[in-house]
Coordinates of C-alpha atoms and ligand atoms in Angstrom, one line a residue:
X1 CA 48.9 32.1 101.7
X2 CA 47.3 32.1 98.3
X3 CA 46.7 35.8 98.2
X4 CA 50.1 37.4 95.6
X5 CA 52.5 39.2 97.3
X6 CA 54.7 42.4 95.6
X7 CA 57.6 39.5 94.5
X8 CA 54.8 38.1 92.6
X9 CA 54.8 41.2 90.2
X10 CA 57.1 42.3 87.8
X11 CA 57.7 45.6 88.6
X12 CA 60.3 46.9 86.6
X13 CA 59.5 50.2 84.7
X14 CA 56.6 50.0 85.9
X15 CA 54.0 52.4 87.1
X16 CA 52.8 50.8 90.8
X17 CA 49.7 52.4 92.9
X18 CA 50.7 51.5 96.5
X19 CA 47.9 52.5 99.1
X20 CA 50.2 53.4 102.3
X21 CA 48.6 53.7 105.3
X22 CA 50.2 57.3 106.0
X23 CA 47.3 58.6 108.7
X24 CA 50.1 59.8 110.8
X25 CA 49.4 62.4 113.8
X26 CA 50.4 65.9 112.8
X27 CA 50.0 69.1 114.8
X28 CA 50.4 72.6 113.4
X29 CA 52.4 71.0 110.4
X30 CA 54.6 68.7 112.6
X31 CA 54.1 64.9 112.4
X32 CA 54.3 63.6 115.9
X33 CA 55.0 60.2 115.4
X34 CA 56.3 58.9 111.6
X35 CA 55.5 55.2 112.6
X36 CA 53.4 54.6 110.0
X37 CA 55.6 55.9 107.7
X38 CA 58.3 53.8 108.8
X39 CA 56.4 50.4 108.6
X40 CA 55.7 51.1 105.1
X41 CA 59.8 51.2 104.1
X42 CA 59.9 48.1 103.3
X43 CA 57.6 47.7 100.5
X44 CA 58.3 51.3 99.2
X45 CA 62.2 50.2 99.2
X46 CA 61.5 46.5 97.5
X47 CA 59.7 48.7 94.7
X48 CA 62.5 51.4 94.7
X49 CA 64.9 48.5 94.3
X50 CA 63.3 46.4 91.8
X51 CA 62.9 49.8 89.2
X52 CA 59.5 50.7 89.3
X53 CA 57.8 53.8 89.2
X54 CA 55.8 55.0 92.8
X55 CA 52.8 56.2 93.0
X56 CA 51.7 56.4 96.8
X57 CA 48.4 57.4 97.8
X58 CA 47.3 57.5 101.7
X59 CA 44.0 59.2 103.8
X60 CA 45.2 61.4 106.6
X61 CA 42.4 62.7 109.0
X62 CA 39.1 62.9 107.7
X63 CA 37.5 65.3 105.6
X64 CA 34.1 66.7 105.9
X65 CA 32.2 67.0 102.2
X66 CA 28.6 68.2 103.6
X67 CA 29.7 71.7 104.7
X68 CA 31.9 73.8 102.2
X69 CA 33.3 75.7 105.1
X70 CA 34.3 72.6 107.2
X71 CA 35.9 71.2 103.6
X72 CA 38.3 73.7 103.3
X73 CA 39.3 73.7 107.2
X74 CA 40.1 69.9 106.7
X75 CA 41.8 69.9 103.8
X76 CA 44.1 72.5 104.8
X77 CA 44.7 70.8 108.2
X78 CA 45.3 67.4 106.6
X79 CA 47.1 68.1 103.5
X80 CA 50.0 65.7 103.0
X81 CA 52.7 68.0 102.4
X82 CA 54.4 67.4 105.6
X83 CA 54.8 63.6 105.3
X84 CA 56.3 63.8 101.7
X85 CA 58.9 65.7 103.9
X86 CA 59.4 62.9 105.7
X87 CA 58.8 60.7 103.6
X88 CA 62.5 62.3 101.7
X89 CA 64.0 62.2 104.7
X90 CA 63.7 58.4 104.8
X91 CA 64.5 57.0 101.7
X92 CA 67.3 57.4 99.2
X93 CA 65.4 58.5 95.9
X94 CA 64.0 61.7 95.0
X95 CA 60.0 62.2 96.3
X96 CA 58.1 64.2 94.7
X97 CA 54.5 65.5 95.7
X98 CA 51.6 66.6 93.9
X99 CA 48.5 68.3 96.0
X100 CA 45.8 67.4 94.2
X101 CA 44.4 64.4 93.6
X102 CA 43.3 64.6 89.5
X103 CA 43.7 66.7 86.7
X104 CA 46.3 67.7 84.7
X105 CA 48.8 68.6 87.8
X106 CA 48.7 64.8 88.3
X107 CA 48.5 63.5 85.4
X108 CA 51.6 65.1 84.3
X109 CA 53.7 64.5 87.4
X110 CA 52.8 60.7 86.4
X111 CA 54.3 61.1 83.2
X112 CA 57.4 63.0 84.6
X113 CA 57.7 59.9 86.8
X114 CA 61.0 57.7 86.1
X115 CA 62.4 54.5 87.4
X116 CA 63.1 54.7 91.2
X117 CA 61.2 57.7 91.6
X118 CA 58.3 58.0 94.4
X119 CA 55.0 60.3 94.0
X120 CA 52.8 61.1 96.9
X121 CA 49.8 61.9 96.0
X122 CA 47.8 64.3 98.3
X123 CA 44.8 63.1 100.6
X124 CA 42.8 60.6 99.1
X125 CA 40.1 61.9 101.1
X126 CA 40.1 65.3 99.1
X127 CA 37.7 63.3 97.1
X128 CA 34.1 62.9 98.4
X129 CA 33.9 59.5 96.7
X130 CA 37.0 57.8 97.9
X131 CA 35.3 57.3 101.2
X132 CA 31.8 55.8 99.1
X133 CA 34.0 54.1 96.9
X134 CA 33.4 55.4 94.1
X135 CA 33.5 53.6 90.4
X136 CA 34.7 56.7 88.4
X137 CA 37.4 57.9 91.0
X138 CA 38.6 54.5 91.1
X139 CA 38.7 53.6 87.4
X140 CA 40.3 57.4 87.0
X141 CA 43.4 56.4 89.5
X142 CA 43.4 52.9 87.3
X143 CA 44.2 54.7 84.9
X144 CA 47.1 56.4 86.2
X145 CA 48.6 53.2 86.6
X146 CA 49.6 49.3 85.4
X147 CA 49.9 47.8 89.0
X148 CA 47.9 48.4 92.6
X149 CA 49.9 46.8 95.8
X150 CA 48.1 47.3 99.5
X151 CA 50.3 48.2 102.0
X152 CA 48.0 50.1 104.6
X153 CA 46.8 47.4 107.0
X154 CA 45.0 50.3 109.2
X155 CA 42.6 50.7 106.3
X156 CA 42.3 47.0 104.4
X157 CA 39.1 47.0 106.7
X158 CA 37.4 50.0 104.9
X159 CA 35.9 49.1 101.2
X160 CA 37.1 53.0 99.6
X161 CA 38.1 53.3 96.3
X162 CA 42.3 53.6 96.8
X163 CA 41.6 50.3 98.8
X164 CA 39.6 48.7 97.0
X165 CA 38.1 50.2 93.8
X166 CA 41.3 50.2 92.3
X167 CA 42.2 47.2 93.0
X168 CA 39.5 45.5 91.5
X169 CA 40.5 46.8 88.0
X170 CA 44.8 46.3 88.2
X171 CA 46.4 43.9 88.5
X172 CA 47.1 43.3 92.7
X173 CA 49.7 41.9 95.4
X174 CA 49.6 42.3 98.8
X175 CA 52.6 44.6 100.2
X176 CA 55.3 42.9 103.1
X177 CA 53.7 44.8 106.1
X178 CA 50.0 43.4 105.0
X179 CA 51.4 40.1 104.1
X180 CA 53.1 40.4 108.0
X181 CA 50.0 41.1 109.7
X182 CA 47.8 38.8 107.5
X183 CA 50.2 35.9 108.5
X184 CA 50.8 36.9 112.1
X185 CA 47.1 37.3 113.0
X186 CA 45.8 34.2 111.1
X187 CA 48.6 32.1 113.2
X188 CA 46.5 33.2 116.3
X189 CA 43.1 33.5 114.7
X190 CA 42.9 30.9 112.2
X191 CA 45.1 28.7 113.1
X192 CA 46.0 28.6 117.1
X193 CA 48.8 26.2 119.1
X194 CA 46.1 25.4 121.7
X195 CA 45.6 26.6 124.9
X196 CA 44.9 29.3 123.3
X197 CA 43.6 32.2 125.2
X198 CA 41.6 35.3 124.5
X199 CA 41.8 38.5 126.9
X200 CA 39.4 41.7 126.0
X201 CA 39.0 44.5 127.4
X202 CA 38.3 48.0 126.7
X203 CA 35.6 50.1 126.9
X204 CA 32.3 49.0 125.4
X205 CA 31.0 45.2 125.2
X206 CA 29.1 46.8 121.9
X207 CA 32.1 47.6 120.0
X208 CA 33.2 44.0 120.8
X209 CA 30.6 41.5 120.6
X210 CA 31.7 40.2 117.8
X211 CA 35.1 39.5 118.8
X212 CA 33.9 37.8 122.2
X213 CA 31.9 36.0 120.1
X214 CA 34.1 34.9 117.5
X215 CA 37.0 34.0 120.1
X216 CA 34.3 31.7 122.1
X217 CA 34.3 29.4 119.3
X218 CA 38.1 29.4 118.7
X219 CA 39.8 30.2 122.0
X220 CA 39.8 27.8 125.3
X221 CA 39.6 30.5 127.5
X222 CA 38.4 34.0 127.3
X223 CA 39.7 36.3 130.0
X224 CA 37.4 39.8 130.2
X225 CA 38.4 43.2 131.8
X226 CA 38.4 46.5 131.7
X227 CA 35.7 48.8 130.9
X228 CA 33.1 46.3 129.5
X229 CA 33.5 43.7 132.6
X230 CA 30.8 45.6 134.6
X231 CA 27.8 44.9 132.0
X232 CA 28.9 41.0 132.5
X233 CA 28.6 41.9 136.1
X234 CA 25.5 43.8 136.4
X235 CA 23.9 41.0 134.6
X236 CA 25.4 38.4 136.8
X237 CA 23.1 40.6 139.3
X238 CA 26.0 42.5 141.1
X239 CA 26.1 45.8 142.4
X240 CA 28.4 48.1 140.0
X241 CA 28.1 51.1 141.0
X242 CA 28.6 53.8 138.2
X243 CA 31.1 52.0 136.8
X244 CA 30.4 52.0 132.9
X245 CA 27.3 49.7 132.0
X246 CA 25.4 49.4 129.1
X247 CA 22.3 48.4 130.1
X248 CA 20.6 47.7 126.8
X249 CA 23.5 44.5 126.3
X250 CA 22.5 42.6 129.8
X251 CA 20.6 40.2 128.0
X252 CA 23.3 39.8 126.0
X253 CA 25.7 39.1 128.4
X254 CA 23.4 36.5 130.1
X255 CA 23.6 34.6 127.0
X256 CA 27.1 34.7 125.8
X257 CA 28.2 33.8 129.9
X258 CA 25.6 30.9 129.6
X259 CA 26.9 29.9 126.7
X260 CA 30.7 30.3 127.5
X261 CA 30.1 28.4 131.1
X262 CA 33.9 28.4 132.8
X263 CA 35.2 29.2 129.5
X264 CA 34.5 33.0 130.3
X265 CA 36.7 34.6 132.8
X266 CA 35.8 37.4 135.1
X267 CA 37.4 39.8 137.0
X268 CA 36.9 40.1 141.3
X269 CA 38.4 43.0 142.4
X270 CA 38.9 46.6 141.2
X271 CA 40.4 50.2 141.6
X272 CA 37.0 52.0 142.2
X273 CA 36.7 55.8 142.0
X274 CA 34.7 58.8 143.1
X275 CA 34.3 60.3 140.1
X276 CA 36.4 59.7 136.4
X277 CA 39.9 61.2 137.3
X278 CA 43.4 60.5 138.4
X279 CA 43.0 62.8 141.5
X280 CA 39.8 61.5 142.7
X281 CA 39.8 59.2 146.0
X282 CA 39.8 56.1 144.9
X283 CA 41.0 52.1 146.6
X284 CA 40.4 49.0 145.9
X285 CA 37.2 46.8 146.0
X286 CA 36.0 43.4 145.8
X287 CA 33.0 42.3 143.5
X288 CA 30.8 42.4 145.8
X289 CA 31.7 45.7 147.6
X290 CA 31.3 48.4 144.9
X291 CA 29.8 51.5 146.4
X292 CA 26.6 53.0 144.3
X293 CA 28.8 56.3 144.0
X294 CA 32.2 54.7 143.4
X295 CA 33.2 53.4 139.3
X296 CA 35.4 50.6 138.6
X297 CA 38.3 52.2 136.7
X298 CA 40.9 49.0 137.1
X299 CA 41.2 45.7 137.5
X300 CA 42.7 44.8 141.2
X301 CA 45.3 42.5 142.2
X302 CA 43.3 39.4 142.5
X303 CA 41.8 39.8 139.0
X304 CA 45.5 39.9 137.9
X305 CA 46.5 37.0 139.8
X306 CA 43.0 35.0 138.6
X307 CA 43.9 35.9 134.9
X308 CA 48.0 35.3 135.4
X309 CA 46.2 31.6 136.3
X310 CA 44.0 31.2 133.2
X311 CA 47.0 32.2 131.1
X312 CA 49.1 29.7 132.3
X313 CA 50.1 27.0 130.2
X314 CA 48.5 29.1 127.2
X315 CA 50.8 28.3 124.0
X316 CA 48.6 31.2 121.6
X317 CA 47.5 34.4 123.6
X318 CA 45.7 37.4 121.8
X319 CA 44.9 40.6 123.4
X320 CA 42.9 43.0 122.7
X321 CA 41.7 45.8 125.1
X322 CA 43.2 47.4 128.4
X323 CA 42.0 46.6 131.8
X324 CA 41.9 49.8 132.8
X325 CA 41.5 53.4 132.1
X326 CA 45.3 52.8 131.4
X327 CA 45.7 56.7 130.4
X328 CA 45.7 57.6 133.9
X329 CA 48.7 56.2 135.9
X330 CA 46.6 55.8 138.7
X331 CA 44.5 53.0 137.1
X332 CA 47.2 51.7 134.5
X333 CA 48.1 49.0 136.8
X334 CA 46.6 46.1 135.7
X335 CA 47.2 46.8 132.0
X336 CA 51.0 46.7 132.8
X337 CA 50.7 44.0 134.9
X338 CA 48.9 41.8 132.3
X339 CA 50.9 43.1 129.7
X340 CA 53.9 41.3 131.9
X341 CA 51.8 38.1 132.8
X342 CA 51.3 37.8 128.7
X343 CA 54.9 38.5 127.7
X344 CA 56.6 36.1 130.7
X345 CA 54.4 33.1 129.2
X346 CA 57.2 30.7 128.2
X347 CA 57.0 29.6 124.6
X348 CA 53.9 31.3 123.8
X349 CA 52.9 32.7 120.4
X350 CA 51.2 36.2 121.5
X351 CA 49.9 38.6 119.4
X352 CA 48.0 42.5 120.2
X353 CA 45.2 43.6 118.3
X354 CA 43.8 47.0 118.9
X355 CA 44.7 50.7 118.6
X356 CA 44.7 51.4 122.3
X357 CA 46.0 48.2 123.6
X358 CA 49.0 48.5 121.5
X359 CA 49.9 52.0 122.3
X360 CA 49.5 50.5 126.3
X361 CA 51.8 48.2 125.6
X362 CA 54.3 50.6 123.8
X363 CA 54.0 53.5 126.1
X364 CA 54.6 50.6 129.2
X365 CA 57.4 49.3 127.0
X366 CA 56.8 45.9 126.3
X367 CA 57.0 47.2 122.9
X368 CA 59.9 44.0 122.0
X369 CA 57.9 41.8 124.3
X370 CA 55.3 40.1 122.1
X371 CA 55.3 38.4 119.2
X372 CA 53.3 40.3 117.1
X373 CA 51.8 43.5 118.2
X374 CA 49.4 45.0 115.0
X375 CA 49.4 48.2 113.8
X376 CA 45.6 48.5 112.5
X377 CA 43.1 49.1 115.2
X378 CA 40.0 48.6 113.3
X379 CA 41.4 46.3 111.2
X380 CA 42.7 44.0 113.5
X381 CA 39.3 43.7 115.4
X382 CA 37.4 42.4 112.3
X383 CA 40.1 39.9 111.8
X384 CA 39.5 38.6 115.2
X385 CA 35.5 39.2 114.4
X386 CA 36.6 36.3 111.9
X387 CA 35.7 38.9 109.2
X388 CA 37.1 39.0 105.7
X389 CA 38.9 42.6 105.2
X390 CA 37.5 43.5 101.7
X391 CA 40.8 45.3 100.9
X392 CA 42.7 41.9 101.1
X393 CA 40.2 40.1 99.7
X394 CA 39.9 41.9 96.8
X395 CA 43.7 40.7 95.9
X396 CA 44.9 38.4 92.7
X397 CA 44.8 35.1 94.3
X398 CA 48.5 33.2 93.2
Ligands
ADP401 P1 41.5 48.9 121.7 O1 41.7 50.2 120.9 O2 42.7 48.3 122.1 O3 40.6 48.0 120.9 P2 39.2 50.0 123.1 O4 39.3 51.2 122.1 O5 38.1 49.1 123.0 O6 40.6 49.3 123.0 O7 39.2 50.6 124.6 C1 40.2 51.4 125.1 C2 39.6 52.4 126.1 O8 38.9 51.7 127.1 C3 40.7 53.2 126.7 O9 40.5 54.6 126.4 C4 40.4 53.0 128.2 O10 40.5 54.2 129.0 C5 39.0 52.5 128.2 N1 38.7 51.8 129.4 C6 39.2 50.6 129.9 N2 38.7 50.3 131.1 C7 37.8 51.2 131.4 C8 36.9 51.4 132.6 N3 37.0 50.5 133.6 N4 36.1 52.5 132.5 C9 36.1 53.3 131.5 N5 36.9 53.2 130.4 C10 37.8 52.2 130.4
MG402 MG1 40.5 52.0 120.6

């Protein structure tokens, strides 16, 4: 990789921006799951090591800067404050926290800083023009600093100011959990041991297009299920019930299932229900049996035997979307049972991209299963839409 990584920096004494990815849920002031926090230890503890000075700066939530009212409900619900807690409670150095994010408060807690100390920084999303990306924000947290390393894969897709406006004017490296996922994916996408096969689901062929697209060029097989299998049906001319459709991406579907021939893989049975609940009577269907008042909300047994087949053999496998509405135990069944199909495949390299398709997996616990399971939702999906993530890109090369 020609993109510099945090050992290419000399760090020591140093005052170091690293953009964390520290989104973390938090209810009534309690993180639910520190995660995120966690993945980020590595780099933070490298830096810590090596003698520099931290400054961390994270999003958490969103922000709303049209309507004063809604301002000040959202940054009092996501102030940071709870995940510098945390953040203490994981590493060995002192971590400080300042609440704003300019002015003199700041300034001065960046003088105050010393060797192997760690500053949180609070919300970058206090500011209306990290989200626009804007020049004077990001030329005024330059300034703070001497270095800028990414370590928040979840947002490298987003071109904000932390991400990249400041990088663009310090000098940049690429922190160990980016430089994991960028090399992990791009074994997959970029550079596949072939078979390779792609299986998507989820709910909405629009939110995917480009990733079907992309993976018809690179992968041998493309497996489709879940929510966004029924608009490749309906234009195949079969009877889907209410299942969900969007009816304004037929044509689409026509074309990329002309163009991907028997590359394209369908599903041919289904858990159909009466209405969009776990209580509802529901059983399963063929293809061709959908009832007009019934929805598809799982893949059936045959459709996990017909994609256990086309994975077969496969020596790269990427995943990216559940089968099934996999929140409800009643249709989580053929998201578990191709999360097993994927993770028995001897001597495969096999990777999960997407927010919801990893939690299925970890909540199933397959969590130890795969080789590389990616912790940026919308990340990961434009780097299998063969996208380049302006917050990488915008790194020193070597
Ligand atoms: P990922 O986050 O892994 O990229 P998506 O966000 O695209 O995945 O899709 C996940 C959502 O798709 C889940 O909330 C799931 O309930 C929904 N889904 C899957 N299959 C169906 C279906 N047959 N009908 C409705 N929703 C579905
Ligand atoms: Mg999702």
């Amino acid at each position: 990789m020609a993109k510099k990584t945090v050992k290419d920096l000399n760090v020591s004494g140093k005052k170091v921006i690293v953009r964390v990815d520290f989104n973390v849920p938090i209810k009534d002031g309690v993180i639910k799951d520190d995660n995120r926090i966690v993945q980020a230890l590595p780099t933070i503890n490298y830096l810590v090591e090596q003698g520099a000075k931290l400054i961390l700066l994270s999003h958490l939530g969103k922000v709303d800067h049209k309507d004063p009212e809604k301002t000040v409900s959202d940054k009092k619900k996501n102030n940071m404050a709870p995940v510098a807690a945390r953040l203490a409670e994981l590493v060995d150095v002192p971590v400080k926290f300042c609440d704003v994010t300019r002015g003199e408060a700041l300034e001065a807690a960046v003088e105050a800083l010393k060797e192997k100390e760690i500053l949180l920084v609070q919300n970058t999303r206090y500011e209306k023009g990290e989200s626009k990306n804007d020049p004077e924000l990001s030329k005024y947290w330059a300034s703070l600093a001497d270095l800028f390393v990414t370590d928040a894969f979840g947002s490298v897709h987003r071109a904000h100011s932390s991400t990249v406006g400041v990088a663009e004017i310090l000098p940049s490296a690429l922190g160990f959990l980016v430089e994991k996922e960028v090399v992990a994916l791009g074994k997959a996408v970029h550079n596949p041991e072939r078979p390779f096969v792609a299986i998507l689901g989820g709910a909405k062929v629009s939110d995917k297009i480009n990733v079907i697209e992309n993976l018809l060029t690179t992968a041998d097989r493309v497996i489709i299920g879940g929510g966004m299998a029924y608009t490749f049906l309906k234009a195949q001319g079969k009877e889907i019930g209410t299942s969900l459709c969007e009816d304004d991406k037929l044509d689409l579907a026509k074309e990329i299932m002309a163009k991907a021939g028997d590359k394209l893989v369908l599903p041919v049975d289904f858990r159909v229900a009466a209405a969009f609940s776990e209580e509802a009577d529901n059983y399963l269907a063929d293809d061709s049996a959908i009832p007009s008042d019934y929805m598809g909300l799982d893949i059936g047994p045959k459709s996990v035997e017909l994609f256990t087949k086309a994975l077969e053999g496969a020596k790269t496998v990427v995943w990216n979307g559940p089968m099934g509405v996999f929140e409800m135990k009643t249709y989580a069944t053929g998201t578990i049972e191709v999360c097993k199909a994927i993770s028995s495949l001897p001597g495969a390299y096999t990777v999960i991209g997407g927010g919801d398709s990893a939690r299925a997996a970890i909540e199933n616990g397959f969590q130890d299963d795969f080789s590389h399971i990616s912790t940026g939702g919308g990340a990961s999906l434009e780097f299998m839409e063969g996208k380049e993530l302006p917050g990488i890109a915008v790194i020193q090369e070597k």
